[in-house]
Coordinates of C-alpha atoms in Angstrom, one line a residue:
M27 CA 71.1 118.3 -98.4
S28 CA 70.9 119.5 -102.0
K29 CA 70.6 117.1 -104.9
R30 CA 73.8 118.5 -106.4
V31 CA 75.8 117.6 -103.2
R32 CA 74.0 114.2 -102.9
S33 CA 75.0 113.3 -106.4
R34 CA 78.7 113.3 -105.5
E35 CA 78.2 110.9 -102.6
V36 CA 78.9 107.2 -102.8
C37 CA 78.1 104.2 -100.6
A38 CA 80.9 103.7 -98.0
D39 CA 80.7 99.9 -98.5
C40 CA 80.3 99.4 -102.2
S41 CA 80.7 102.8 -103.8
A42 CA 77.2 102.8 -105.3
P43 CA 76.2 106.4 -106.2
E44 CA 73.7 108.5 -104.2
P45 CA 73.4 106.5 -101.0
R46 CA 70.1 107.1 -99.2
W47 CA 70.8 105.7 -95.8
A48 CA 73.3 106.5 -93.0
S49 CA 74.9 104.5 -90.3
V50 CA 74.8 106.9 -87.4
N51 CA 77.4 105.3 -85.1
R52 CA 79.8 104.6 -88.0
G53 CA 79.5 108.1 -89.6
V54 CA 79.0 106.7 -93.1
L55 CA 76.4 106.8 -95.9
I56 CA 75.2 103.6 -97.4
C57 CA 73.1 102.4 -100.3
D58 CA 69.8 100.4 -100.1
E59 CA 71.5 97.0 -100.6
C60 CA 74.2 97.6 -98.1
C61 CA 71.6 99.0 -95.7
S62 CA 69.7 95.7 -95.8
I63 CA 72.8 94.0 -94.5
H64 CA 73.5 96.7 -91.8
R65 CA 70.0 96.2 -90.4
G66 CA 70.6 92.5 -90.0
L67 CA 73.7 93.3 -87.9
G68 CA 71.7 94.8 -85.1
R69 CA 71.8 98.3 -83.6
H70 CA 74.8 97.3 -81.4
S71 CA 76.8 97.1 -84.7
S72 CA 75.1 99.7 -86.9
Q73 CA 72.3 102.2 -86.3
V74 CA 70.7 102.9 -89.7
R75 CA 68.5 105.8 -90.6
H76 CA 67.1 107.0 -93.9
L77 CA 68.5 110.4 -94.9
T78 CA 65.1 111.9 -95.9
H79 CA 62.3 109.6 -94.7
S80 CA 63.5 109.2 -91.1
P81 CA 63.3 112.0 -88.4
W82 CA 66.6 113.5 -87.5
P83 CA 67.8 116.1 -85.0
P84 CA 69.6 118.7 -87.3
S85 CA 72.7 118.5 -85.2
Q86 CA 72.9 114.7 -85.4
L87 CA 72.4 114.7 -89.2
Q88 CA 75.1 117.4 -89.4
M89 CA 77.4 115.2 -87.3
V90 CA 77.0 112.3 -89.7
Q91 CA 77.5 114.4 -92.8
T92 CA 80.6 116.0 -91.3
L93 CA 82.1 112.6 -90.4
Y94 CA 81.4 111.2 -93.9
G95 CA 82.8 114.3 -95.6
N96 CA 86.0 114.2 -93.5
G97 CA 86.7 110.6 -94.4
A98 CA 85.3 108.6 -91.4
N99 CA 85.1 105.6 -93.7
S100 CA 88.9 105.3 -93.7
I101 CA 88.7 104.5 -90.0
W102 CA 86.7 101.3 -90.8
E103 CA 88.8 100.5 -93.9
H104 CA 92.2 101.5 -92.6
S105 CA 94.1 98.4 -93.7
L106 CA 92.3 98.3 -97.1
L107 CA 94.0 101.6 -97.9
D108 CA 97.4 99.9 -97.6
P109 CA 98.7 99.1 -101.1
S110 CA 99.7 95.7 -99.8
S111 CA 96.1 94.8 -99.2
S112 CA 95.5 94.3 -102.9
V113 CA 98.4 91.9 -103.0
S114 CA 96.9 89.9 -100.1
G115 CA 93.6 89.7 -102.0
K116 CA 91.7 92.1 -99.7
R117 CA 89.3 94.3 -101.4
K118 CA 86.1 96.2 -100.6
A119 CA 82.7 95.3 -102.3
N120 CA 81.6 97.0 -105.5
P121 CA 78.1 97.8 -106.7
Q122 CA 78.0 94.8 -109.0
D123 CA 78.7 92.3 -106.3
R124 CA 75.9 90.0 -105.1
V125 CA 74.3 91.0 -101.8
H126 CA 74.9 87.4 -100.6
P127 CA 77.5 86.3 -100.0
N128 CA 79.9 89.1 -101.3
K129 CA 78.6 92.3 -99.8
T130 CA 77.4 90.5 -96.6
E131 CA 80.7 89.0 -95.9
F132 CA 82.6 92.2 -96.5
I133 CA 80.2 94.3 -94.3
K134 CA 80.2 91.8 -91.5
A135 CA 84.0 91.7 -91.5
K136 CA 84.2 95.5 -91.6
Y137 CA 81.7 96.4 -88.8
Q138 CA 81.2 93.2 -86.7
M139 CA 84.8 91.9 -86.6
L140 CA 86.4 95.3 -87.2
A141 CA 88.8 93.4 -89.5
Y142 CA 90.2 96.5 -91.3
V143 CA 90.4 99.0 -88.3
H144 CA 93.9 100.2 -87.3
R145 CA 95.1 98.1 -84.4
M146 CA 97.0 99.5 -81.5
P147 CA 100.4 97.8 -80.7
C148 CA 99.8 94.9 -78.3
R149 CA 100.3 95.7 -74.7
E150 CA 100.1 93.6 -71.6
D151 CA 97.6 95.7 -69.9
D152 CA 94.7 96.6 -72.2
S153 CA 93.0 98.7 -69.4
V154 CA 96.0 101.0 -69.5
T155 CA 95.6 101.4 -73.3
A156 CA 91.8 102.1 -72.9
K157 CA 92.6 104.7 -70.2
D158 CA 95.2 106.5 -72.4
L159 CA 92.8 106.5 -75.3
S160 CA 90.0 107.9 -73.0
K161 CA 92.3 110.7 -71.8
Q162 CA 93.0 111.6 -75.4
L163 CA 89.3 111.7 -76.1
H164 CA 88.8 113.9 -73.1
S165 CA 91.2 116.4 -74.5
S166 CA 90.0 116.1 -78.2
V167 CA 86.3 116.9 -77.7
R168 CA 87.0 120.5 -76.9
T169 CA 87.9 120.9 -80.6
G170 CA 85.8 120.4 -83.7
N171 CA 87.8 117.4 -85.0
L172 CA 85.1 114.8 -85.1
E173 CA 87.0 112.1 -87.0
T174 CA 89.8 112.1 -84.4
C175 CA 87.3 111.4 -81.7
L176 CA 85.5 108.7 -83.7
R177 CA 88.9 107.0 -84.3
L178 CA 89.6 107.1 -80.6
L179 CA 86.2 105.6 -79.8
S180 CA 86.7 102.9 -82.5
L181 CA 89.9 101.9 -80.7
G182 CA 88.3 101.6 -77.3
A183 CA 88.1 105.0 -75.7
Q184 CA 85.2 105.3 -73.3
A185 CA 82.6 108.0 -73.8
N186 CA 81.7 108.0 -70.1
F187 CA 85.3 108.1 -68.9
F188 CA 85.7 110.0 -65.7
H189 CA 89.0 111.8 -65.7
P190 CA 90.6 111.3 -62.2
E191 CA 92.5 114.6 -62.3
K192 CA 89.9 116.8 -64.1
G193 CA 87.0 115.3 -62.2
N194 CA 84.6 115.2 -65.2
T195 CA 83.8 113.3 -68.4
P196 CA 84.4 114.1 -72.1
L197 CA 80.8 115.2 -72.4
H198 CA 81.3 117.8 -69.7
I199 CA 84.2 119.2 -71.7
A200 CA 82.3 119.2 -75.0
A201 CA 79.4 121.0 -73.3
K202 CA 81.6 123.7 -71.8
A203 CA 83.3 124.3 -75.2
G204 CA 79.9 124.5 -77.0
Q205 CA 80.9 121.6 -79.3
M206 CA 77.4 120.5 -80.4
L207 CA 78.6 117.9 -82.9
Q208 CA 81.1 116.4 -80.4
A209 CA 78.3 116.0 -77.9
E210 CA 76.1 114.2 -80.6
L211 CA 79.0 111.8 -81.3
L212 CA 79.6 111.1 -77.6
A213 CA 75.9 110.6 -77.0
V214 CA 75.7 108.0 -79.8
Y215 CA 78.6 106.2 -78.2
G216 CA 76.9 106.1 -74.8
A217 CA 77.8 109.4 -73.0
D218 CA 75.3 110.3 -70.3
P219 CA 74.0 113.9 -70.2
G220 CA 73.1 113.4 -66.6
A221 CA 76.6 112.3 -65.4
L222 CA 77.9 114.2 -62.4
D223 CA 81.3 115.8 -62.1
S224 CA 83.3 116.0 -58.9
S225 CA 81.2 119.1 -57.9
G226 CA 77.9 117.4 -58.7
K227 CA 77.3 119.3 -62.0
T228 CA 76.0 117.7 -65.2
P229 CA 77.0 118.4 -68.8
I230 CA 73.7 120.2 -69.1
D231 CA 74.8 122.5 -66.2
Y232 CA 78.2 123.1 -68.0
A233 CA 76.4 124.1 -71.2
R234 CA 74.1 126.5 -69.5
Q235 CA 76.8 128.1 -67.4
A236 CA 78.9 128.7 -70.6
G237 CA 75.9 130.3 -72.4
H238 CA 75.3 127.4 -74.8
Q239 CA 71.5 127.2 -74.3
E240 CA 70.8 125.4 -77.6
L241 CA 73.3 122.7 -76.6
A242 CA 71.8 122.5 -73.1
E243 CA 68.3 121.9 -74.5
R244 CA 69.6 119.3 -76.9
L245 CA 71.3 117.4 -74.0
V246 CA 68.0 117.4 -72.1
E247 CA 66.3 115.8 -75.2
I248 CA 69.1 113.2 -75.3
Q249 CA 68.6 112.4 -71.7
Y250 CA 64.9 111.7 -72.2
E251 CA 65.5 110.0 -75.6
L252 CA 64.2 106.6 -74.6
T253 CA 60.8 107.7 -73.3
D254 CA 60.4 110.4 -75.9
R255 CA 60.9 107.8 -78.7
L256 CA 58.4 105.5 -77.2
T257 CA 55.8 108.3 -76.8
F258 CA 56.4 109.5 -80.4
Y259 CA 56.0 106.0 -81.7
L260 CA 52.5 105.9 -80.2
C261 CA 51.1 109.4 -80.6
G262 CA 53.5 111.3 -82.9
R263 CA 54.4 113.9 -80.3
R264 CA 57.2 114.6 -77.8
P265 CA 57.0 116.3 -74.4
D266 CA 57.9 120.0 -74.1
H267 CA 61.0 119.7 -72.0
R268 CA 61.7 123.4 -72.2
N269 CA 58.6 124.1 -70.2
G270 CA 59.2 121.3 -67.7
Q271 CA 57.0 118.6 -69.3
H272 CA 59.0 115.4 -69.4
F273 CA 56.4 112.8 -70.0
I274 CA 53.3 112.2 -72.1
I275 CA 51.5 109.0 -71.3
P276 CA 49.4 108.0 -74.3
Q277 CA 46.0 106.4 -73.8
M278 CA 44.4 103.7 -75.8
A279 CA 41.7 105.2 -78.0
D280 CA 39.9 102.0 -78.9
S281 CA 38.8 101.2 -75.3
S282 CA 40.1 97.7 -75.5
L283 CA 43.0 97.6 -73.1
D284 CA 43.4 94.1 -71.7
L285 CA 42.5 93.8 -68.0
S286 CA 42.8 90.0 -67.9
E287 CA 44.5 88.3 -64.9
F288 CA 47.5 87.7 -67.2
A289 CA 47.7 91.5 -67.9
K290 CA 47.3 92.4 -64.2
A291 CA 50.0 89.9 -63.2
A292 CA 52.3 91.3 -65.9
K293 CA 51.9 94.9 -64.6
K294 CA 52.7 93.7 -61.1
K295 CA 55.8 92.0 -62.3
L296 CA 56.8 95.1 -64.2
Q297 CA 56.5 97.2 -61.1
S298 CA 58.5 94.7 -59.1
L299 CA 61.5 94.8 -61.3
S300 CA 64.7 96.3 -60.0
N301 CA 65.8 99.5 -61.7
H302 CA 68.5 97.8 -63.7
Q303 CA 66.1 95.1 -64.9
F304 CA 63.5 97.7 -65.9
E305 CA 66.1 99.7 -67.8
E306 CA 67.1 96.6 -69.8
L307 CA 63.4 95.9 -70.7
A308 CA 62.8 99.5 -71.7
M309 CA 65.9 99.5 -73.9
D310 CA 64.8 96.2 -75.5
V311 CA 61.4 97.7 -76.3
Y312 CA 63.1 100.8 -77.7
D313 CA 65.1 98.6 -80.0
E314 CA 61.9 96.9 -81.2
V315 CA 60.3 100.3 -81.8
D316 CA 63.3 101.2 -84.0
R317 CA 63.1 97.9 -85.8
R318 CA 59.4 98.3 -86.6
E319 CA 59.7 101.9 -87.7
T320 CA 62.8 101.3 -89.8
D321 CA 61.1 98.3 -91.5
A322 CA 58.3 100.5 -92.6
V323 CA 60.6 103.2 -94.0
W324 CA 62.6 100.4 -95.7
L325 CA 59.5 99.0 -97.4
A326 CA 58.1 102.4 -98.3
T327 CA 61.3 103.5 -100.0
Q328 CA 62.1 100.4 -102.1
N329 CA 61.4 99.9 -105.8
H330 CA 59.5 96.7 -105.4
S331 CA 59.4 96.0 -109.1
T332 CA 63.1 95.5 -109.1
L333 CA 63.8 94.6 -105.5
V334 CA 66.1 91.6 -105.4
T335 CA 65.0 88.7 -103.2
D336 CA 68.0 88.8 -100.9
T337 CA 67.4 92.3 -99.6
T338 CA 64.7 91.8 -97.0
V339 CA 63.1 93.2 -93.9
V340 CA 64.4 92.2 -90.5
P341 CA 61.7 90.0 -88.9
F342 CA 63.0 90.3 -85.3
L343 CA 65.7 91.9 -83.3
P344 CA 69.1 90.4 -84.3
V345 CA 71.2 88.6 -81.6
N346 CA 73.3 90.8 -79.5
P347 CA 76.3 88.7 -78.3
E348 CA 76.7 90.9 -75.2
Y349 CA 73.3 89.8 -73.9
S350 CA 72.4 86.5 -72.3
S351 CA 70.6 83.9 -74.4
T352 CA 67.5 84.4 -72.3
R353 CA 67.4 88.1 -72.9
N354 CA 68.0 87.6 -76.7
Q355 CA 65.1 85.2 -76.7
G356 CA 62.8 87.7 -75.0
R357 CA 63.9 90.4 -77.4
Q358 CA 62.9 88.3 -80.3
K359 CA 59.5 87.5 -78.8
L360 CA 58.7 91.2 -79.0
A361 CA 58.3 90.9 -82.8
R362 CA 55.4 88.5 -82.2
F363 CA 53.3 91.1 -80.4
S364 CA 50.5 92.5 -82.4
A365 CA 50.3 96.3 -82.8
H366 CA 47.8 96.6 -80.0
E367 CA 49.7 94.3 -77.6
F368 CA 52.9 96.1 -78.3
A369 CA 51.3 99.5 -77.7
T370 CA 50.0 98.3 -74.4
L371 CA 53.4 97.2 -73.4
V372 CA 54.9 100.6 -74.4
I373 CA 52.3 102.5 -72.4
D374 CA 53.0 100.4 -69.3
I375 CA 56.7 101.1 -69.6
L376 CA 56.2 104.8 -70.0
T377 CA 53.9 104.9 -67.0
D378 CA 56.3 102.9 -64.8
A379 CA 59.3 104.9 -65.9
K380 CA 57.5 108.1 -64.8
R381 CA 56.6 106.5 -61.5
R382 CA 60.1 105.4 -60.8
Q383 CA 61.6 108.8 -61.7
W384 CA 59.3 110.5 -59.3
G385 CA 60.9 108.4 -56.5
N386 CA 58.0 106.0 -56.0
S387 CA 60.2 102.9 -56.2
C388 CA 58.9 99.5 -55.8
D389 CA 60.6 97.4 -53.1
S390 CA 58.9 94.1 -54.1
P391 CA 61.1 91.0 -54.7
K392 CA 63.1 91.1 -57.9
E393 CA 61.8 89.3 -61.0
N394 CA 63.5 88.5 -64.2
V395 CA 62.9 90.8 -67.2
E396 CA 61.9 87.8 -69.2
L397 CA 58.9 87.1 -66.9
I398 CA 57.4 90.3 -68.1
L399 CA 57.6 89.2 -71.7
Q400 CA 56.3 85.8 -70.7
G401 CA 53.3 87.3 -68.9
I402 CA 52.4 89.5 -71.9
D403 CA 53.1 86.7 -74.3
S404 CA 50.3 84.7 -72.5
R405 CA 47.9 87.5 -73.5
H406 CA 48.2 86.9 -77.2
N407 CA 45.0 86.4 -78.9
S408 CA 44.2 84.1 -81.9
E409 CA 46.0 86.4 -84.2
S410 CA 49.3 85.9 -82.5
Q411 CA 51.8 83.5 -84.0
D412 CA 53.0 80.2 -82.5
N413 CA 50.9 80.3 -79.4
D414 CA 51.5 76.6 -78.7
Q415 CA 55.3 77.1 -78.6
P416 CA 57.2 77.3 -75.4
D417 CA 57.7 80.8 -74.0
Y418 CA 61.4 80.7 -74.8
D419 CA 62.9 78.8 -77.6
S420 CA 66.2 78.8 -79.4
V421 CA 67.5 82.2 -80.4
A422 CA 67.6 82.7 -84.2
S423 CA 71.1 83.4 -85.5
D424 CA 72.1 86.1 -88.0
E425 CA 72.2 83.4 -90.7
D426 CA 68.5 82.4 -90.4
P427 CA 66.6 83.1 -93.6
V428 CA 64.0 85.8 -93.4
Q429 CA 60.8 86.3 -95.3
E430 CA 60.7 89.1 -97.7
A431 CA 57.8 91.6 -97.3
T432 CA 56.7 94.3 -99.6
C433 CA 54.8 97.5 -99.4
G434 CA 52.2 95.9 -101.5
D435 CA 51.6 93.2 -98.9
S436 CA 51.1 95.9 -96.3
C437 CA 48.7 97.7 -98.5
N438 CA 46.7 94.5 -99.2
D439 CA 46.7 93.7 -95.5
G440 CA 45.3 97.2 -94.8
R441 CA 42.6 96.8 -97.4
T442 CA 41.7 93.4 -95.9
K443 CA 41.3 95.0 -92.5
L444 CA 39.3 97.8 -93.9
N445 CA 37.0 95.5 -95.8
S446 CA 36.5 93.5 -92.5
L447 CA 35.5 96.7 -90.7
Q448 CA 33.2 97.7 -93.5
T449 CA 31.4 94.3 -93.2
E450 CA 31.1 94.7 -89.5
N451 CA 29.7 98.2 -89.9
T452 CA 26.9 96.8 -92.1
S453 CA 26.3 93.8 -89.9
L454 CA 25.9 96.0 -86.8
R455 CA 22.5 97.0 -88.1
W456 CA 21.3 93.5 -87.2
Q457 CA 23.5 92.8 -84.2
T458 CA 23.8 93.9 -80.7
P459 CA 27.5 94.5 -80.1
S460 CA 29.2 93.6 -76.9
G461 CA 30.2 96.4 -74.6
Q462 CA 33.7 97.8 -74.5
Q463 CA 35.6 99.1 -71.5
H464 CA 37.5 102.4 -71.8
L465 CA 40.7 101.9 -70.0
Q466 CA 43.9 103.9 -69.6
G467 CA 47.1 102.0 -69.9
P468 CA 50.0 102.4 -67.7
F469 CA 53.7 102.8 -68.6
G470 CA 56.4 105.3 -68.1
R471 CA 60.0 106.3 -68.7
H472 CA 62.8 104.9 -66.9
P473 CA 64.2 106.2 -63.8
P474 CA 66.1 105.1 -61.0
R475 CA 69.5 106.2 -59.8
G476 CA 68.4 108.6 -57.1
G477 CA 65.0 109.4 -58.5
R478 CA 66.4 111.6 -61.3
A479 CA 65.8 111.4 -65.0
M480 CA 67.6 108.2 -66.2
S481 CA 69.4 108.4 -69.5
M482 CA 69.4 105.2 -71.5
Y483 CA 73.1 105.7 -72.1
E484 CA 73.8 105.4 -68.4
T485 CA 73.4 101.7 -68.4
G486 CA 76.5 101.3 -70.6
S487 CA 74.5 99.5 -73.3
T488 CA 74.6 100.2 -76.9
P489 CA 73.8 103.8 -77.7
R490 CA 70.6 104.7 -79.5
Q491 CA 69.8 107.3 -82.1
Y492 CA 67.5 110.1 -81.4
P493 CA 64.5 110.7 -83.6
H494 CA 64.0 114.3 -84.4
R495 CA 60.7 116.2 -84.2
A496 CA 58.7 115.4 -87.2
E497 CA 55.8 117.3 -88.5
T498 CA 52.8 115.9 -86.8
A499 CA 49.2 116.1 -87.9
R500 CA 47.4 117.6 -85.0
H501 CA 43.7 118.3 -85.2
E502 CA 41.9 120.9 -83.0
D503 CA 40.3 118.0 -81.1
G504 CA 43.6 117.1 -79.4
V505 CA 44.3 113.9 -81.2
I506 CA 47.9 113.4 -82.2
L507 CA 48.4 111.3 -85.3
Q508 CA 51.7 109.6 -85.9
P509 CA 53.3 110.9 -89.1
F510 CA 54.1 107.8 -91.2
P511 CA 56.5 109.3 -93.7
T512 CA 58.9 110.7 -91.0
N513 CA 59.0 108.2 -88.2
G514 CA 58.3 105.2 -90.4
C515 CA 55.7 103.4 -88.3
S516 CA 54.3 100.5 -90.3
L517 CA 50.8 100.2 -91.5
E518 CA 50.1 97.4 -89.0
G519 CA 52.3 98.8 -86.2
R520 CA 50.7 102.2 -86.0
S521 CA 48.5 102.9 -83.1
T522 CA 46.4 106.1 -83.0
M523 CA 46.3 107.4 -79.4
L524 CA 44.7 110.0 -77.3
E525 CA 47.0 111.7 -74.9
N526 CA 46.6 112.3 -71.2
D527 CA 49.1 113.6 -68.6
C528 CA 49.8 117.2 -69.4
D529 CA 47.6 117.4 -72.5
T530 CA 43.9 117.2 -71.6
T531 CA 42.5 119.6 -74.2
P532 CA 38.8 119.0 -74.4
L533 CA 37.1 118.3 -77.7
P534 CA 36.0 121.5 -79.5
S535 CA 32.5 121.8 -80.8
S536 CA 31.7 121.6 -84.5
D537 CA 31.1 125.3 -84.7
G538 CA 34.4 126.2 -83.1
V539 CA 33.0 127.4 -79.8
E540 CA 34.3 125.5 -76.9
P541 CA 31.6 124.3 -74.5
E542 CA 31.9 125.4 -70.9
E543 CA 33.5 123.1 -68.5
G544 CA 31.0 120.6 -67.1
E545 CA 28.5 120.9 -69.9
E546 CA 28.5 117.3 -70.9
D547 CA 25.7 115.8 -72.8
A548 CA 24.8 112.1 -72.3
T549 CA 22.3 112.0 -75.2
L550 CA 23.3 110.0 -78.3
P551 CA 21.8 110.1 -81.8
C552 CA 19.5 107.4 -83.2
T553 CA 21.3 104.2 -84.1
E554 CA 19.8 104.2 -87.6
D555 CA 21.1 107.7 -88.3
V556 CA 24.6 106.7 -87.2
I557 CA 24.5 103.5 -89.3
C558 CA 23.3 105.5 -92.4
K559 CA 26.2 108.0 -92.1
T560 CA 28.6 105.1 -91.6
E561 CA 27.4 103.4 -94.7
Q562 CA 27.9 106.7 -96.6
I563 CA 31.5 106.9 -95.3
T564 CA 32.1 103.3 -96.2
K565 CA 30.9 103.8 -99.7
N566 CA 33.2 106.7 -100.2
I567 CA 36.1 104.8 -98.7
Q568 CA 35.5 101.9 -101.1
E569 CA 35.7 104.4 -104.0
L570 CA 39.0 105.7 -102.7
L571 CA 40.4 102.2 -102.3
R572 CA 39.5 101.4 -105.9
A573 CA 41.3 104.5 -107.0
A574 CA 44.3 103.4 -105.0
Q575 CA 44.3 99.9 -106.4
E576 CA 44.0 101.2 -110.0
T577 CA 46.7 103.8 -109.2
K578 CA 44.3 106.7 -110.2
H579 CA 46.0 109.2 -107.9
E580 CA 44.2 112.1 -109.5
S581 CA 41.0 110.7 -107.9
F582 CA 42.3 110.8 -104.3
L583 CA 41.4 114.4 -103.6
P584 CA 37.7 114.3 -104.9
C585 CA 37.2 111.0 -102.9
S586 CA 38.7 112.6 -99.8
E587 CA 36.4 115.6 -100.0
K588 CA 33.4 113.3 -100.1
I589 CA 34.7 111.4 -97.1
C590 CA 35.4 114.6 -95.1
M591 CA 31.9 115.8 -95.9
A592 CA 30.4 112.5 -94.7
V593 CA 32.5 112.5 -91.6
T594 CA 31.4 116.1 -90.8
E595 CA 27.8 115.1 -91.1
M596 CA 28.3 112.1 -88.9
A597 CA 30.1 114.1 -86.2
A598 CA 27.3 116.6 -86.2
L599 CA 24.9 113.9 -85.1
F600 CA 26.6 113.8 -81.7
P601 CA 26.5 116.4 -78.9
K602 CA 29.2 119.0 -78.7
R603 CA 30.6 117.5 -75.5
P604 CA 29.6 113.9 -75.1
S605 CA 29.8 112.6 -71.6
S606 CA 31.0 109.2 -72.8
E607 CA 34.8 109.1 -72.9
T608 CA 34.6 106.4 -75.5
V609 CA 32.5 108.6 -77.8
R610 CA 34.8 111.5 -77.4
G611 CA 37.8 109.3 -78.3
S612 CA 36.1 107.8 -81.4
L613 CA 35.0 111.3 -82.6
C614 CA 38.6 112.5 -82.2
L615 CA 39.9 109.6 -84.2
L616 CA 37.2 110.0 -86.8
T617 CA 37.6 113.8 -87.5
S618 CA 41.4 114.0 -87.2
S619 CA 41.9 111.0 -89.5
A620 CA 39.6 112.6 -92.1
S621 CA 41.6 115.8 -91.8
R622 CA 44.8 114.0 -92.3
L623 CA 43.4 112.0 -95.2
H624 CA 42.5 115.2 -96.9
G625 CA 46.0 116.6 -96.3
E626 CA 47.7 113.5 -97.8
C627 CA 45.4 113.5 -100.9
Q628 CA 46.0 117.2 -101.3
K629 CA 49.8 116.5 -101.2
A630 CA 49.3 114.0 -104.1
A631 CA 47.3 116.5 -106.1
D632 CA 49.6 119.5 -105.6
H633 CA 52.8 117.7 -106.6
N634 CA 54.0 115.2 -109.2
P635 CA 55.8 112.8 -106.9
C636 CA 58.1 110.0 -108.0
P637 CA 56.8 106.4 -107.9
S638 CA 58.4 105.7 -104.5
D639 CA 56.8 108.8 -103.0
I640 CA 53.4 108.2 -104.4
Q641 CA 53.6 104.7 -103.0
L642 CA 54.3 106.2 -99.6
V643 CA 51.3 108.6 -100.0
T644 CA 49.1 105.7 -101.0
Q645 CA 50.1 103.8 -97.8
Q646 CA 49.2 106.8 -95.7
V647 CA 45.9 107.3 -97.5
I648 CA 45.0 103.6 -96.9
Q649 CA 45.9 103.9 -93.2
C650 CA 43.8 107.0 -92.8
A651 CA 40.9 105.3 -94.4
Y652 CA 41.3 102.4 -92.1
D653 CA 41.3 104.7 -89.0
I654 CA 38.1 106.4 -90.2
A655 CA 36.3 103.1 -90.7
K656 CA 37.5 101.9 -87.3
A657 CA 36.3 105.1 -85.6
A658 CA 32.9 104.9 -87.4
K659 CA 32.5 101.3 -86.3
Q660 CA 33.2 102.3 -82.7
L661 CA 30.6 105.0 -82.8
V662 CA 28.0 102.6 -84.2
T663 CA 28.9 100.0 -81.6
V664 CA 28.5 102.4 -78.6
T665 CA 25.4 104.0 -80.0
T666 CA 23.7 100.7 -80.6
K667 CA 24.6 99.4 -77.1
E668 CA 23.4 102.6 -75.3
N669 CA 20.2 102.8 -77.3
N670 CA 19.4 99.2 -76.6
N671 CA 19.9 99.6 -72.9

């Protein structure tokens, strides 16, 4: 979107100029302050996404822009457009209003209570009204009139309505007509790309038969949105659906997956869940992924020198009134999971989703979804919060105060972690580290209904937005790094992973010549040599951090070049194809993080970014430095252990 066009846009809720966020399911653009309120409403009310810092499928972004440009906001403010509304005292917020209570009260009335939406005349049988609206929707989606369909959906039309005479759903009709934007809108409101018509055909089949191949491929992506989003959160990559790859199961790179009795029990409970219960858990985890990523984008895009105290991050998933109290409690517990614990849960869900889709259903007795959360909750270590509290407590309401977090806090936390790792690297010279196990986590995408791919929309729950492919930093060694600026994973919430399942590219050698299969070398370098190179890396990282703290961004690139050189020298100490999987994983993390660090520093040197952008680059640089130090520590640990044996 050009700057010129953006300058004419205003926030749909308060008319502030140049809104930077969108509410996907409402079809409106909103400013930062109003976005802070939208996020507190929950995804069941408003699905927010940053226009430039969040990943978008092009067709979904085009759908939102088309709705906004064609006056979709008038759907949500219908009665405010009536001249009599000014007489009654009704008015929309303006940019000068306080966030609390003025803007908050208006936005909640507008989107939660739908106070200003046009009401249909009262009828005795509401189901008849909904059926009539759904039939109108069924007819309208063959055209390009998006705002008409959004209006029908806002009044109660069902996106998955099965037309008794036609024998299909609105999405079938949109797919046959090649209406890409209508398909995006229907998907946001819960339409299932895998729904069958009376002849057993899906919307994907309709699109292909009508020659709309691009739309058919997009519908496949939507069908796998849930597992694709979870995979992308962990390793920054999505499966290649065009070539039949529908799952990528990430693997923990730090060899510290929990195999405690609690963890084993939690996995068994996960596998024993009914399909419906498993779907609910998967969708709750999806919502938590979205919350963590959007929080990070929010923090990275704020002007923290002028940020008012009542625009805050969202500390846990807001209450969804359609869910039970127990489920809402379990959803809020997800926010207490550390980055590692949450990554473990996500991997387990991905693995079990794949297992279920392949038809290997578990016939064990049903368990409540909350038992899974309870089992994993018991695995929290000393870093977790409120370990002495009961597994389930009262559900926080939307009115509970939240603590404000800033990007600076995240950066400071990253520096603290890095300093801790640096200290450990030095102390390892005098200590014998404990051994680590290299384990692969379990978790898949979700399946059931007949063993076919299960769209998250099929459950009838709130629709979810689809994160578009973002540019990923992929090193030759096969490590996929999550691109912070596009998917918004937080500094703490980011987990660098190795991939398995359909992506088992071996590590290349330092000279670019791939060793032959089976030529694995068990020899490891001298511990003193590894420690020496680690200290050299640490010294260069400290120099880089000082530059970051003193905002000397011109020093980023020279520092990164020193770090890359030290990393290359350290990697050269190890054999071309180590037999140890732990060593291979650590080398992958080390070299790819250094490569990405250099790219981020180059970006800062090549351009003259605005303060908010340089803040984002600084966060990425600190995260890369942390990953490098972490990998170096792992290599020192395993080398020391093996050489002492």
